[in-house]
Amino acid sequence: MTMYMLSVHHDGTADFESKTMEELQPVFEAVDRFNSELQEAGAWVFAGGLEPIEASTTVDNTKGQALVVDGPFSESKEFLGGFWVIKADDLDAALDWAQRGSAACAGKVEVRPFQGDTESL
Amino acid sequence: MSVPDLTDVFRAEHGRVVATLARRLGDLDLAEDATAEALLVAVERWPVDGVPPNPGAWLTTVAGNKALDRIRREGRRDAKEAEASLMASQLVPEPAPDAGPIEDDRLRLLFTCCHPALALENRVALTLRLLGGLSVAEIAHAFLVPERTMEQRITRAKAKIRQAHIPYRVPASADLPGRVAGVLAVLYLVFNEGYLPSGMVSRTAGPDAAAPVAVKSELSAEAIRLTRVVAGLLPEAPEVLGLLALMLLTQSRSAARVVDGVLVTLDEQDRALWDAELIDEGHALVRRCLAIGRPGPYQLQAAIQAVHCDAVDVSMTDWSQIVALYDQLRVVAPGPVVDLNRAVAVAELAGASVGLDLVTPLADALDGYHAFHATRADLLRRIGRIPEALAAYDRAISLAGNPAEIAWLTRRRDSL
């Protein structure tokens, strides 16, 4: 088994904030269903949605004194909106989950393996 | 035994040896390195001792031992497992060839090399390296890129296979059609690059890149060889047979296609130079596809080539059948390039101005494609609109990358 991170990136184009709760409700429900599927299949490790990028704070303690800055560390228009950490036999299995996750959350999903020997999972 | 003979044996066996070791060791890098070491031993021993009766088995055994040496030397913690796996597989006889074609190690390796999670250019490089047994230098030369670029592509692709755990197996049957299509796309790209090298890369490649050449027959030959392997492993997949037929029928005209570095178009080729054996084989494959009755893009393109190859003289070409086949192709694989090729056939049936009317609306989609301008130029020339034809030839020449094509287009333009 290998652990994969399935991350969902927002680039501002989907403009979730302008949508009403009613409009987003089907997405929430689809993601809930997807989460249940992951749990039932034993593939679930962890998942979460993140508050908007404006809520982030960056800490830099690389030079001996911690610097705390309001906002993300890069000015990129894209930001992480949420993620799943899953266990899968191989990339094909992870890609299969990603397809379903992408449909559920109505966003592109990036699949990335975790480092290290995870065979014993 | 002469050196070229050994090269042929090595290329033929390379994929099998790497594929078998990769399955047993679970490590593509180690499998490749061990195979390379075994080939070096063979280069020393075979000219003296003679080629063993089963060169593939000999190479697999020697490579397996080399891999074991390496595993022990490096004191890897999985040494015992790898050793046990290799020992066990040497005791257990290989599965009989009829045990199910789908289980062939080379097929697993091909699906791994052509995995959609790898960039297309990396799939091509890896397939030629691991299954084709071509050296990094040979692949770099064929694609006109510096050797270190090609080395990086292959290294990156292997790293991704390892890190992302791209599986080493034939996909489940539900995914198989889509994945086979991906494999065929890689093989067809290799074939086309050999048959009509784009030469485009050379303009941006570094100083150690080779100059463009008109035909790189080793790539087409390699693509045909690998497609034959796939066709042998998936004998009931009509698109695989279709692609093989398409390659063979296209390849059958290679001797007539470039003369003194200038492209010779189908209508002006010396048909006596066509390879009758390849045509027969291609026709037989097209008939097999028809019997299976599940037409697809490669099969239809093969059928079109079969109609061309049927005509002893260009005047005997059955253009109405070709148009009918393009009509079918438009249904299964619609696109402006198919429309362009259909228009060429229609022009033969109904005249150049009718063909031109079909070509003109494709300008937006195909403006950057040299064949669009070359086709337009030819149709304009045939109806006497010479200034427009000249401009279209100029545009085609500026976009073409292949030297034989440029020479032909230039000759055509200058004859106006």
GROMACS .gro file of N, CA and C in nm, chain A:
model
  363
    1MET      N    1   0.084  -0.120   0.000
    1MET     CA    2   0.000   0.000   0.000
    1MET      C    3   0.087   0.125   0.000
    2THR      N    4   0.036   0.226  -0.065
    2THR     CA    5   0.105   0.355  -0.067
    2THR      C    6   0.005   0.461  -0.024
    3MET      N    7   0.055   0.564   0.042
    3MET     CA    8  -0.033   0.676   0.076
    3MET      C    9  -0.022   0.782  -0.034
    4TYR      N   10  -0.136   0.833  -0.072
    4TYR     CA   11  -0.140   0.939  -0.173
    4TYR      C   12  -0.217   1.058  -0.117
    5MET      N   13  -0.172   1.174  -0.155
    5MET     CA   14  -0.246   1.296  -0.124
    5MET      C   15  -0.327   1.333  -0.248
    6LEU      N   16  -0.455   1.346  -0.232
    6LEU     CA   17  -0.541   1.396  -0.341
    6LEU      C   18  -0.575   1.539  -0.303
    7SER      N   19  -0.519   1.635  -0.372
    7SER     CA   20  -0.543   1.773  -0.332
    7SER      C   21  -0.627   1.846  -0.435
    8VAL      N   22  -0.709   1.935  -0.385
    8VAL     CA   23  -0.799   2.012  -0.470
    8VAL      C   24  -0.752   2.157  -0.466
    9HIS      N   25  -0.721   2.210  -0.583
    9HIS     CA   26  -0.669   2.346  -0.589
    9HIS      C   27  -0.773   2.440  -0.647
   10HIS      N   28  -0.785   2.554  -0.585
   10HIS     CA   29  -0.874   2.657  -0.640
   10HIS      C   30  -0.789   2.761  -0.711
   11ASP      N   31  -0.840   2.808  -0.825
   11ASP     CA   32  -0.765   2.913  -0.894
   11ASP      C   33  -0.850   3.039  -0.908
   12GLY      N   34  -0.955   3.049  -0.826
   12GLY     CA   35  -1.036   3.170  -0.830
   12GLY      C   36  -1.142   3.169  -0.939
   13THR      N   37  -1.128   3.082  -1.040
   13THR     CA   38  -1.223   3.085  -1.152
   13THR      C   39  -1.358   3.026  -1.114
   14ALA      N   40  -1.357   2.925  -1.026
   14ALA     CA   41  -1.483   2.860  -0.991
   14ALA      C   42  -1.567   2.953  -0.902
   15ASP      N   43  -1.497   3.040  -0.829
   15ASP     CA   44  -1.567   3.144  -0.752
   15ASP      C   45  -1.672   3.086  -0.658
   16PHE      N   46  -1.624   2.995  -0.572
   16PHE     CA   47  -1.716   2.929  -0.480
   16PHE      C   48  -1.786   3.028  -0.387
   17GLU      N   49  -1.714   3.136  -0.354
   17GLU     CA   50  -1.769   3.227  -0.253
   17GLU      C   51  -1.895   3.297  -0.299
   18SER      N   52  -1.907   3.315  -0.432
   18SER     CA   53  -2.025   3.385  -0.482
   18SER      C   54  -2.146   3.293  -0.488
   19LYS      N   55  -2.123   3.162  -0.466
   19LYS     CA   56  -2.235   3.068  -0.473
   19LYS      C   57  -2.309   3.063  -0.340
   20THR      N   58  -2.438   3.041  -0.350
   20THR     CA   59  -2.518   3.030  -0.227
   20THR      C   60  -2.504   2.890  -0.169
   21MET      N   61  -2.542   2.875  -0.045
   21MET     CA   62  -2.536   2.744   0.018
   21MET      C   63  -2.623   2.644  -0.058
   22GLU      N   64  -2.737   2.693  -0.108
   22GLU     CA   65  -2.827   2.604  -0.182
   22GLU      C   66  -2.757   2.549  -0.306
   23GLU      N   67  -2.682   2.640  -0.372
   23GLU     CA   68  -2.612   2.597  -0.494
   23GLU      C   69  -2.500   2.497  -0.462
   24LEU      N   70  -2.439   2.515  -0.346
   24LEU     CA   71  -2.326   2.428  -0.311
   24LEU      C   72  -2.370   2.297  -0.246
   25GLN      N   73  -2.495   2.293  -0.203
   25GLN     CA   74  -2.543   2.176  -0.129
   25GLN      C   75  -2.517   2.043  -0.202
   26PRO      N   76  -2.546   2.035  -0.334
   26PRO     CA   77  -2.521   1.907  -0.403
   26PRO      C   78  -2.373   1.867  -0.397
   27VAL      N   79  -2.282   1.964  -0.401
   27VAL     CA   80  -2.139   1.934  -0.393
   27VAL      C   81  -2.105   1.877  -0.256
   28PHE      N   82  -2.158   1.943  -0.151
   28PHE     CA   83  -2.131   1.892  -0.016
   28PHE      C   84  -2.180   1.748  -0.002
   29GLU      N   85  -2.298   1.723  -0.055
   29GLU     CA   86  -2.355   1.589  -0.042
   29GLU      C   87  -2.272   1.486  -0.119
   30ALA      N   88  -2.228   1.526  -0.238
   30ALA     CA   89  -2.147   1.433  -0.319
   30ALA      C   90  -2.015   1.404  -0.249
   31VAL      N   91  -1.956   1.506  -0.187
   31VAL     CA   92  -1.829   1.485  -0.117
   31VAL      C   93  -1.851   1.395   0.005
   32ASP      N   94  -1.963   1.415   0.074
   32ASP     CA   95  -1.995   1.327   0.187
   32ASP      C   96  -2.005   1.181   0.143
   33ARG      N   97  -2.074   1.163   0.030
   33ARG     CA   98  -2.089   1.025  -0.021
   33ARG      C   99  -1.953   0.967  -0.056
   34PHE      N  100  -1.871   1.049  -0.121
   34PHE     CA  101  -1.736   1.003  -0.159
   34PHE      C  102  -1.655   0.967  -0.034
   35ASN      N  103  -1.664   1.050   0.069
   35ASN     CA  104  -1.592   1.022   0.194
   35ASN      C  105  -1.637   0.888   0.253
   36SER      N  106  -1.768   0.863   0.250
   36SER     CA  107  -1.819   0.736   0.304
   36SER      C  108  -1.763   0.619   0.224
   37GLU      N  109  -1.758   0.636   0.092
   37GLU     CA  110  -1.704   0.528   0.006
   37GLU      C  111  -1.559   0.499   0.043
   38LEU      N  112  -1.481   0.605   0.063
   38LEU     CA  113  -1.340   0.587   0.101
   38LEU      C  114  -1.331   0.510   0.233
   39GLN      N  115  -1.416   0.547   0.328
   39GLN     CA  116  -1.410   0.483   0.459
   39GLN      C  117  -1.453   0.337   0.451
   40GLU      N  118  -1.558   0.312   0.375
   40GLU     CA  119  -1.607   0.174   0.363
   40GLU      C  120  -1.503   0.085   0.295
   41ALA      N  121  -1.428   0.142   0.201
   41ALA     CA  122  -1.328   0.063   0.128
   41ALA      C  123  -1.197   0.051   0.206
   42GLY      N  124  -1.189   0.116   0.320
   42GLY     CA  125  -1.066   0.112   0.399
   42GLY      C  126  -0.954   0.195   0.338
   43ALA      N  127  -0.988   0.286   0.247
   43ALA     CA  128  -0.886   0.367   0.181
   43ALA      C  129  -0.864   0.501   0.253
   44TRP      N  130  -0.956   0.535   0.339
   44TRP     CA  131  -0.955   0.665   0.407
   44TRP      C  132  -0.841   0.672   0.509
   45VAL      N  133  -0.762   0.779   0.506
   45VAL     CA  134  -0.666   0.808   0.613
   45VAL      C  135  -0.708   0.937   0.684
   46PHE      N  136  -0.725   1.041   0.604
   46PHE     CA  137  -0.759   1.170   0.661
   46PHE      C  138  -0.808   1.260   0.547
   47ALA      N  139  -0.890   1.356   0.578
   47ALA     CA  140  -0.932   1.452   0.476
   47ALA      C  141  -0.982   1.578   0.543
   48GLY      N  142  -0.982   1.684   0.469
   48GLY     CA  143  -1.035   1.807   0.524
   48GLY      C  144  -1.047   1.916   0.420
   49GLY      N  145  -1.143   2.004   0.442
   49GLY     CA  146  -1.153   2.123   0.358
   49GLY      C  147  -1.092   2.239   0.435
   50LEU      N  148  -1.034   2.333   0.362
   50LEU     CA  149  -0.965   2.445   0.428
   50LEU      C  150  -1.045   2.574   0.415
   51GLU      N  151  -1.032   2.659   0.516
   51GLU     CA  152  -1.093   2.793   0.510
   51GLU      C  153  -1.027   2.871   0.396
   52PRO      N  154  -1.089   2.981   0.351
   52PRO     CA  155  -1.031   3.057   0.238
   52PRO      C  156  -0.886   3.101   0.266
   53ILE      N  157  -0.814   3.126   0.158
   53ILE     CA  158  -0.671   3.157   0.167
   53ILE      C  159  -0.645   3.282   0.253
   54GLU      N  160  -0.744   3.369   0.261
   54GLU     CA  161  -0.728   3.491   0.341
   54GLU      C  162  -0.709   3.457   0.489
   55ALA      N  163  -0.750   3.337   0.530
   55ALA     CA  164  -0.740   3.299   0.671
   55ALA      C  165  -0.602   3.247   0.708
   56SER      N  166  -0.511   3.241   0.609
   56SER     CA  167  -0.381   3.179   0.637
   56SER      C  168  -0.281   3.280   0.694
   57THR      N  169  -0.184   3.225   0.766
   57THR     CA  170  -0.076   3.304   0.826
   57THR      C  171   0.054   3.231   0.796
   58THR      N  172   0.159   3.302   0.757
   58THR     CA  173   0.286   3.238   0.726
   58THR      C  174   0.389   3.268   0.833
   59VAL      N  175   0.458   3.164   0.877
   59VAL     CA  176   0.561   3.178   0.980
   59VAL      C  177   0.695   3.141   0.919
   60ASP      N  178   0.796   3.226   0.935
   60ASP     CA  179   0.930   3.198   0.883
   60ASP      C  180   1.030   3.202   0.999
   61ASN      N  181   1.078   3.085   1.038
   61ASN     CA  182   1.177   3.079   1.146
   61ASN      C  183   1.306   3.018   1.093
   62THR      N  184   1.339   3.049   0.967
   62THR     CA  185   1.458   2.990   0.906
   62THR      C  186   1.583   3.071   0.940
   63LYS      N  187   1.567   3.191   0.990
   63LYS     CA  188   1.685   3.276   1.012
   63LYS      C  189   1.704   3.311   1.159
   64GLY      N  190   1.657   3.224   1.246
   64GLY     CA  191   1.685   3.243   1.388
   64GLY      C  192   1.578   3.322   1.462
   65GLN      N  193   1.503   3.403   1.390
   65GLN     CA  194   1.398   3.476   1.459
   65GLN      C  195   1.267   3.461   1.382
   66ALA      N  196   1.165   3.418   1.450
   66ALA     CA  197   1.040   3.388   1.382
   66ALA      C  198   0.973   3.515   1.331
   67LEU      N  199   0.929   3.508   1.206
   67LEU     CA  200   0.861   3.621   1.143
   67LEU      C  201   0.719   3.574   1.112
   68VAL      N  202   0.622   3.647   1.158
   68VAL     CA  203   0.483   3.608   1.134
   68VAL      C  204   0.421   3.707   1.035
   69VAL      N  205   0.367   3.654   0.925
   69VAL     CA  206   0.313   3.740   0.821
   69VAL      C  207   0.170   3.698   0.789
   70ASP      N  208   0.085   3.793   0.773
   70ASP     CA  209  -0.054   3.768   0.734
   70ASP      C  210  -0.058   3.722   0.588
   71GLY      N  211  -0.128   3.611   0.560
   71GLY     CA  212  -0.146   3.568   0.422
   71GLY      C  213  -0.061   3.448   0.384
   72PRO      N  214  -0.077   3.402   0.260
   72PRO     CA  215  -0.004   3.284   0.213
   72PRO      C  216   0.142   3.318   0.184
   73PHE      N  217   0.227   3.212   0.173
   73PHE     CA  218   0.369   3.237   0.153
   73PHE      C  219   0.401   3.277   0.009
   74SER      N  220   0.313   3.239  -0.084
   74SER     CA  221   0.339   3.282  -0.222
   74SER      C  222   0.219   3.360  -0.274
   75GLU      N  223   0.245   3.439  -0.375
   75GLU     CA  224   0.141   3.525  -0.429
   75GLU      C  225   0.059   3.455  -0.536
   76SER      N  226   0.081   3.323  -0.550
   76SER     CA  227   0.014   3.248  -0.655
   76SER      C  228  -0.138   3.265  -0.648
   77LYS      N  229  -0.201   3.265  -0.764
   77LYS     CA  230  -0.346   3.277  -0.769
   77LYS      C  231  -0.411   3.146  -0.724
   78GLU      N  232  -0.334   3.038  -0.736
   78GLU     CA  233  -0.390   2.909  -0.699
   78GLU      C  234  -0.360   2.876  -0.554
   79PHE      N  235  -0.453   2.812  -0.490
   79PHE     CA  236  -0.428   2.773  -0.351
   79PHE      C  237  -0.501   2.643  -0.321
   80LEU      N  238  -0.449   2.576  -0.219
   80LEU     CA  239  -0.505   2.449  -0.176
   80LEU      C  240  -0.638   2.475  -0.108
   81GLY      N  241  -0.741   2.406  -0.159
   81GLY     CA  242  -0.873   2.426  -0.100
   81GLY      C  243  -0.911   2.314  -0.004
   82GLY      N  244  -0.854   2.197  -0.027
   82GLY     CA  245  -0.885   2.083   0.058
   82GLY      C  246  -0.810   1.962   0.006
   83PHE      N  247  -0.816   1.854   0.082
   83PHE     CA  248  -0.738   1.736   0.040
   83PHE      C  249  -0.791   1.610   0.105
   84TRP      N  250  -0.757   1.500   0.042
   84TRP     CA  251  -0.776   1.369   0.105
   84TRP      C  252  -0.640   1.303   0.114
   85VAL      N  253  -0.616   1.228   0.220
   85VAL     CA  254  -0.501   1.137   0.225
   85VAL      C  255  -0.558   0.997   0.223
   86ILE      N  256  -0.517   0.920   0.122
   86ILE     CA  257  -0.576   0.786   0.108
   86ILE      C  258  -0.468   0.679   0.101
   87LYS      N  259  -0.507   0.556   0.124
   87LYS     CA  260  -0.420   0.441   0.103
   87LYS      C  261  -0.468   0.370  -0.023
   88ALA      N  262  -0.375   0.332  -0.109
   88ALA     CA  263  -0.413   0.260  -0.231
   88ALA      C  264  -0.302   0.164  -0.268
   89ASP      N  265  -0.339   0.059  -0.341
   89ASP     CA  266  -0.240  -0.042  -0.380
   89ASP      C  267  -0.135   0.017  -0.473
   90ASP      N  268  -0.179   0.101  -0.566
   90ASP     CA  269  -0.086   0.157  -0.664
   90ASP      C  270  -0.150   0.280  -0.728
   91LEU      N  271  -0.079   0.341  -0.823
   91LEU     CA  272  -0.127   0.465  -0.882
   91LEU      C  273  -0.262   0.446  -0.952
   92ASP      N  274  -0.282   0.333  -1.018
   92ASP     CA  275  -0.409   0.312  -1.088
   92ASP      C  276  -0.526   0.321  -0.990
   93ALA      N  277  -0.509   0.257  -0.874
   93ALA     CA  278  -0.616   0.261  -0.773
   93ALA      C  279  -0.636   0.405  -0.724
   94ALA      N  280  -0.525   0.477  -0.703
   94ALA     CA  281  -0.534   0.615  -0.656
   94ALA      C  282  -0.601   0.703  -0.761
   95LEU      N  283  -0.569   0.681  -0.889
   95LEU     CA  284  -0.629   0.760  -0.997
   95LEU      C  285  -0.779   0.733  -1.005
   96ASP      N  286  -0.816   0.611  -0.977
   96ASP     CA  287  -0.958   0.577  -0.979
   96ASP      C  288  -1.033   0.655  -0.870
   97TRP      N  289  -0.976   0.659  -0.749
   97TRP     CA  290  -1.037   0.740  -0.643
   97TRP      C  291  -1.039   0.888  -0.683
   98ALA      N  292  -0.932   0.934  -0.744
   98ALA     CA  293  -0.922   1.076  -0.781
   98ALA      C  294  -1.031   1.114  -0.881
   99GLN      N  295  -1.060   1.022  -0.975
   99GLN     CA  296  -1.167   1.051  -1.072
   99GLN      C  297  -1.299   1.072  -1.000
  100ARG      N  298  -1.326   0.985  -0.904
  100ARG     CA  299  -1.452   0.995  -0.832
  100ARG      C  300  -1.452   1.120  -0.743
  101GLY      N  301  -1.337   1.150  -0.682
  101GLY     CA  302  -1.327   1.268  -0.596
  101GLY      C  303  -1.345   1.396  -0.675
  102SER      N  304  -1.287   1.399  -0.794
  102SER     CA  305  -1.296   1.518  -0.879
  102SER      C  306  -1.441   1.544  -0.919
  103ALA      N  307  -1.512   1.436  -0.955
  103ALA     CA  308  -1.653   1.452  -0.991
  103ALA      C  309  -1.733   1.500  -0.870
  104ALA      N  310  -1.700   1.446  -0.752
  104ALA     CA  311  -1.777   1.480  -0.632
  104ALA      C  312  -1.757   1.627  -0.593
  105CYS      N  313  -1.631   1.673  -0.593
  105CYS     CA  314  -1.606   1.809  -0.542
  105CYS      C  315  -1.609   1.913  -0.654
  106ALA      N  316  -1.634   1.868  -0.776
  106ALA     CA  317  -1.642   1.958  -0.892
  106ALA      C  318  -1.515   2.042  -0.907
  107GLY      N  319  -1.399   1.976  -0.890
  107GLY     CA  320  -1.272   2.046  -0.906
  107GLY      C  321  -1.164   1.950  -0.953
  108LYS      N  322  -1.056   2.005  -1.007
  108LYS     CA  323  -0.943   1.921  -1.048
  108LYS      C  324  -0.875   1.864  -0.923
  109VAL      N  325  -0.827   1.742  -0.936
  109VAL     CA  326  -0.762   1.676  -0.823
  109VAL      C  327  -0.620   1.636  -0.862
  110GLU      N  328  -0.524   1.677  -0.781
  110GLU     CA  329  -0.385   1.638  -0.805
  110GLU      C  330  -0.351   1.519  -0.716
  111VAL      N  331  -0.289   1.416  -0.778
  111VAL     CA  332  -0.256   1.293  -0.707
  111VAL      C  333  -0.106   1.290  -0.684
  112ARG      N  334  -0.065   1.279  -0.558
  112ARG     CA  335   0.078   1.281  -0.532
  112ARG      C  336   0.113   1.179  -0.424
  113PRO      N  337   0.213   1.095  -0.454
  113PRO     CA  338   0.247   0.992  -0.355
  113PRO      C  339   0.323   1.051  -0.238
  114PHE      N  340   0.305   0.991  -0.120
  114PHE     CA  341   0.386   1.029  -0.004
  114PHE      C  342   0.522   0.962  -0.015
  115GLN      N  343   0.621   1.026   0.044
  115GLN     CA  344   0.755   0.968   0.049
  115GLN      C  345   0.756   0.850   0.144
  116GLY      N  346   0.860   0.768   0.128
  116GLY     CA  347   0.887   0.666   0.229
  116GLY      C  348   0.822   0.534   0.199
  117ASP      N  349   0.869   0.434   0.271
  117ASP     CA  350   0.820   0.298   0.252
  117ASP      C  351   0.688   0.283   0.325
  118THR      N  352   0.582   0.268   0.250
  118THR     CA  353   0.451   0.257   0.313
  118THR      C  354   0.390   0.119   0.287
  119GLU      N  355   0.478   0.024   0.252
  119GLU     CA  356   0.428  -0.110   0.217
  119GLU      C  357   0.351  -0.175   0.332
  120SER      N  358   0.388  -0.140   0.455
  120SER     CA  359   0.329  -0.210   0.569
  120SER      C  360   0.194  -0.152   0.610
  121LEU      N  361   0.146  -0.054   0.539
  121LEU     CA  362   0.020   0.009   0.575
  121LEU      C  363  -0.094  -0.092   0.581
   0.00000   0.00000   0.00000
